[in-house]
Tab-separated table of C-alpha atoms in Angstrom:
chain	number	residue	atom	x	y	z
B	275	MET	CA	0.127	-0.131	-0.128
B	276	LEU	CA	2.558	2.413	0.629
B	277	ARG	CA	4.312	1.339	-2.326
B	278	MET	CA	1.152	2.069	-4.544
B	279	ALA	CA	1.237	5.521	-2.472
B	280	ILE	CA	4.222	6.279	-3.725
B	281	ILE	CA	3.888	5.465	-7.301
B	282	ALA	CA	1.051	7.431	-7.234
B	283	THR	CA	2.851	10.480	-6.097
B	284	LEU	CA	5.616	10.378	-8.393
B	285	LEU	CA	3.503	9.738	-11.161
B	286	ALA	CA	0.899	12.463	-10.537
B	287	SER	CA	4.074	15.704	-9.558
B	288	PRO	CA	5.041	17.868	-11.748
B	289	ALA	CA	8.667	16.550	-10.793
B	290	PHE	CA	8.733	15.010	-14.335
B	291	ALA	CA	9.211	18.637	-15.845
B	292	ALA	CA	12.583	19.711	-15.321
B	293	VAL	CA	13.614	23.461	-15.590
B	294	GLU	CA	14.571	24.830	-19.080
B	295	GLY	CA	18.165	24.158	-19.791
B	296	LYS	CA	18.979	22.740	-16.379
B	297	PRO	CA	19.743	18.880	-16.261
B	298	PHE	CA	16.620	16.645	-14.646
B	299	PHE	CA	18.707	14.903	-11.726
B	300	SER	CA	19.951	18.363	-10.758
B	301	LEU	CA	19.309	20.811	-7.783
B	302	TYR	CA	18.219	22.875	-9.854
B	303	ASN	CA	14.959	21.123	-10.505
B	304	THR	CA	13.144	21.804	-7.184
B	305	ASP	CA	10.519	20.084	-7.560
B	306	LEU	CA	12.791	17.051	-7.628
B	307	ILE	CA	14.449	18.440	-4.364
B	308	VAL	CA	10.836	18.130	-2.945
B	309	LEU	CA	10.102	14.529	-4.180
B	310	ALA	CA	13.387	13.556	-2.756
B	311	ALA	CA	11.988	15.603	1.070
B	312	PHE	CA	9.440	13.974	1.219
B	313	LEU	CA	10.244	10.761	0.053
B	314	VAL	CA	13.260	10.971	2.691
B	315	PHE	CA	9.849	11.952	5.173
B	316	CYS	CA	7.679	9.302	4.562
B	317	GLY	CA	11.172	6.624	4.858
B	318	VAL	CA	11.393	7.978	8.645
B	319	LEU	CA	7.827	7.673	8.975
B	320	VAL	CA	7.836	4.289	8.035
B	321	TYR	CA	11.038	3.247	9.853
B	322	ALA	CA	9.426	5.102	12.922
B	323	LYS	CA	6.559	3.018	12.359
B	324	VAL	CA	4.378	5.880	12.119
B	325	PRO	CA	1.682	3.716	10.083
B	326	GLY	CA	1.568	1.184	12.353
B	327	LYS	CA	1.373	3.702	15.432
B	328	VAL	CA	-1.628	5.732	13.672
B	329	SER	CA	-3.438	2.098	13.176
B	330	GLY	CA	-2.752	1.148	16.703
B	331	LEU	CA	-4.103	4.477	17.872
B	332	LEU	CA	-7.153	4.245	15.798
B	333	ASP	CA	-7.708	1.102	16.526
B	334	ALA	CA	-7.496	1.435	20.226
B	335	ARG	CA	-9.664	4.671	19.346
B	336	SER	CA	-12.241	2.610	17.203
B	337	GLU	CA	-11.891	-0.017	20.096
B	338	THR	CA	-12.780	2.592	22.816
B	339	ILE	CA	-15.609	3.775	20.381
B	340	LYS	CA	-17.440	0.459	20.246
B	341	ALA	CA	-16.938	0.214	24.320
B	342	GLU	CA	-18.860	3.166	24.432
B	343	LEU	CA	-21.339	1.913	22.429
B	344	GLU	CA	-21.866	-0.738	24.095
B	345	GLU	CA	-22.242	0.897	27.281
B	346	ALA	CA	-24.964	3.368	25.696
B	347	ARG	CA	-26.553	0.337	24.521
B	348	ARG	CA	-26.799	-0.850	27.808
B	349	LEU	CA	-27.224	2.107	29.393
B	350	ARG	CA	-30.601	2.544	27.024
B	351	GLU	CA	-31.919	-0.990	27.801
B	352	GLU	CA	-31.217	-0.060	31.524
B	353	ALA	CA	-33.116	2.935	31.148
B	354	LEU	CA	-36.336	1.688	28.815
B	355	GLU	CA	-36.709	-1.301	31.745
B	356	LEU	CA	-36.660	1.571	34.337
B	357	HIS	CA	-39.286	3.480	32.417
B	358	ALA	CA	-41.267	-0.131	32.198
B	359	SER	CA	-40.994	-0.373	35.711
B	360	PHE	CA	-41.568	2.649	36.344
B	361	GLU	CA	-44.709	2.952	34.204
B	362	ARG	CA	-45.862	-0.804	36.041
B	363	GLN	CA	-45.620	1.510	39.877
B	364	HIS	CA	-47.422	4.681	37.910
B	365	ALA	CA	-50.351	1.539	37.143
B	366	ALA	CA	-50.391	-0.473	40.866
B	367	VAL	CA	-50.331	3.089	42.054
B	368	LYS	CA	-53.544	4.213	39.487
B	369	GLU	CA	-54.911	1.405	40.885
B	370	GLN	CA	-54.335	1.474	44.221
B	371	ALA	CA	-55.653	5.006	44.419
B	372	ALA	CA	-58.764	3.866	42.584
B	373	ARG	CA	-59.436	1.085	45.373
B	374	ILE	CA	-58.469	3.995	48.220
B	375	VAL	CA	-60.927	5.822	46.955
B	376	GLU	CA	-63.399	2.750	46.673
B	377	LYS	CA	-63.300	2.252	50.232
B	378	ALA	CA	-63.244	6.308	51.095
B	379	LYS	CA	-66.798	6.235	49.636
B	380	ALA	CA	-67.331	3.195	51.199
B	381	ASP	CA	-66.523	3.834	54.699
B	382	ALA	CA	-68.295	7.381	54.194
B	383	GLN	CA	-71.951	5.813	53.279
B	384	LEU	CA	-71.177	3.273	56.223
B	385	ALA	CA	-70.486	6.436	58.336
B	386	ALA	CA	-73.618	8.213	56.976
B	387	GLU	CA	-75.249	5.286	57.575
B	388	GLN	CA	-74.235	4.623	61.393
B	389	THR	CA	-75.118	8.679	61.937
B	390	LYS	CA	-78.532	8.187	60.352
B	391	ALA	CA	-78.861	5.071	62.592
B	392	GLU	CA	-77.418	6.763	65.822
B	393	ILE	CA	-79.806	10.533	64.857
B	394	GLU	CA	-82.854	7.649	64.491
B	395	ALA	CA	-81.960	6.005	67.575
B	396	SER	CA	-81.045	9.511	69.590
B	397	ILE	CA	-84.788	10.542	68.259
B	398	ALA	CA	-86.731	7.342	69.863
B	399	ARG	CA	-84.860	8.156	72.992
B	400	ARG	CA	-85.970	11.425	73.493
B	401	LEU	CA	-89.388	10.332	72.286
B	402	LYS	CA	-89.632	7.708	75.043
B	403	ALA	CA	-87.805	9.938	77.598
B	404	ALA	CA	-90.564	12.486	76.295
B	405	GLU	CA	-93.681	9.797	76.819
B	406	ASP	CA	-92.057	8.751	80.061
B	407	GLN	CA	-92.306	12.611	81.265
B	408	ILE	CA	-95.552	12.722	80.226
B	409	ALA	CA	-97.228	9.790	81.767
B	410	SER	CA	-95.143	10.461	85.163
B	411	ALA	CA	-96.430	14.158	85.098
B	412	GLU	CA	-100.004	12.623	84.316
B	413	ALA	CA	-99.982	9.575	87.416
B	414	GLY	CA	-98.682	13.133	89.397
B	415	ALA	CA	-101.460	15.208	88.034
B	416	ILE	CA	-103.745	11.686	88.904
B	417	ARG	CA	-101.927	10.728	92.357
B	418	GLN	CA	-102.559	14.834	93.513
B	419	VAL	CA	-105.952	14.957	92.170
B	420	ARG	CA	-106.734	11.712	94.322
B	421	ASP	CA	-105.158	13.176	97.408
B	422	LYS	CA	-106.916	16.305	96.951
B	423	ALA	CA	-110.191	14.599	96.357
B	424	THR	CA	-108.927	12.254	99.741
B	425	ALA	CA	-108.711	15.452	101.071
B	426	VAL	CA	-112.028	16.673	100.650
B	427	ALA	CA	-113.581	13.411	101.505
B	428	ILE	CA	-111.782	13.347	104.631
B	429	ALA	CA	-112.792	16.950	105.407
B	430	ALA	CA	-116.015	16.147	104.407
B	431	ALA	CA	-116.322	13.223	106.092
B	432	GLY	CA	-115.323	15.002	109.252
B	433	SER	CA	-117.429	17.566	109.041
B	434	VAL	CA	-120.770	15.188	108.510
B	435	ILE	CA	-119.016	13.333	111.499
B	436	ALA	CA	-119.003	15.554	113.506
B	437	LYS	CA	-122.350	17.021	112.831
B	438	ASN	CA	-123.922	13.115	113.469
B	439	MET	CA	-121.220	12.999	116.788
B	440	ASP	CA	-122.504	12.780	120.542
B	441	ASP	CA	-119.832	12.530	123.154
B	442	ALA	CA	-120.642	9.226	124.365
B	443	ARG	CA	-120.526	7.853	121.072
B	444	SER	CA	-117.043	9.493	120.599
B	445	ASP	CA	-116.126	8.210	123.375
B	446	ALA	CA	-116.899	4.664	122.412
B	447	LEU	CA	-114.822	4.990	119.209
B	448	ILE	CA	-111.817	6.522	120.204
B	449	GLY	CA	-111.929	3.696	122.899
B	450	ASP	CA	-112.246	1.031	119.753
B	451	ALA	CA	-109.418	2.567	118.076
B	452	ILE	CA	-107.153	2.584	120.965
B	453	LYS	CA	-108.005	-1.143	121.722
B	454	ALA	CA	-107.166	-1.643	117.999
B	455	VAL	CA	-103.926	-0.432	118.345
B	456	HIS	CA	-102.867	-1.863	121.539
B	457	GLU	CA	-103.895	-4.903	120.189
B	458	ARG	CA	-101.996	-4.328	117.029
B	459	LEU	CA	-99.059	-3.530	118.438
B	460	HIS	CA	-98.520	-6.355	121.099
């Protein structure tokens, strides 16, 4: 390959054009001098194994680029896996949120029903308490009426007895009452 490059350079160069009046292979032919310097330079490069080193550097750079591309592919796959994982987690969280909302609705409905039942029970207790108070007041009123009727009847009986009672009869009744008390106490 190097030989072909040298041959192509020689054929394509204007080195074959000699200066007028001077021989082709002389130091006056600047094109020949440049060609010789170029060939010496290329020889020095080949002697110093520069093409091999450049090829090695290019191969190393190629390997580095391949490694970077593989790393980029691996990172891309990891990113896609991570994205898919986040999508699954997002779907799971969304589903869990829907379940939480449904449970909250059910709990709220249950709490509303319990509160309604408690209010109805409270109203029933208050109605029962009011009915009991009314019955108690009614019983108290009846008792007061009876007591008043009894007091009036006793007063009326006392006045009737007082009008119809004489001293002898009064003494006999008192004696009978004392005797009845004495028998009951002993």
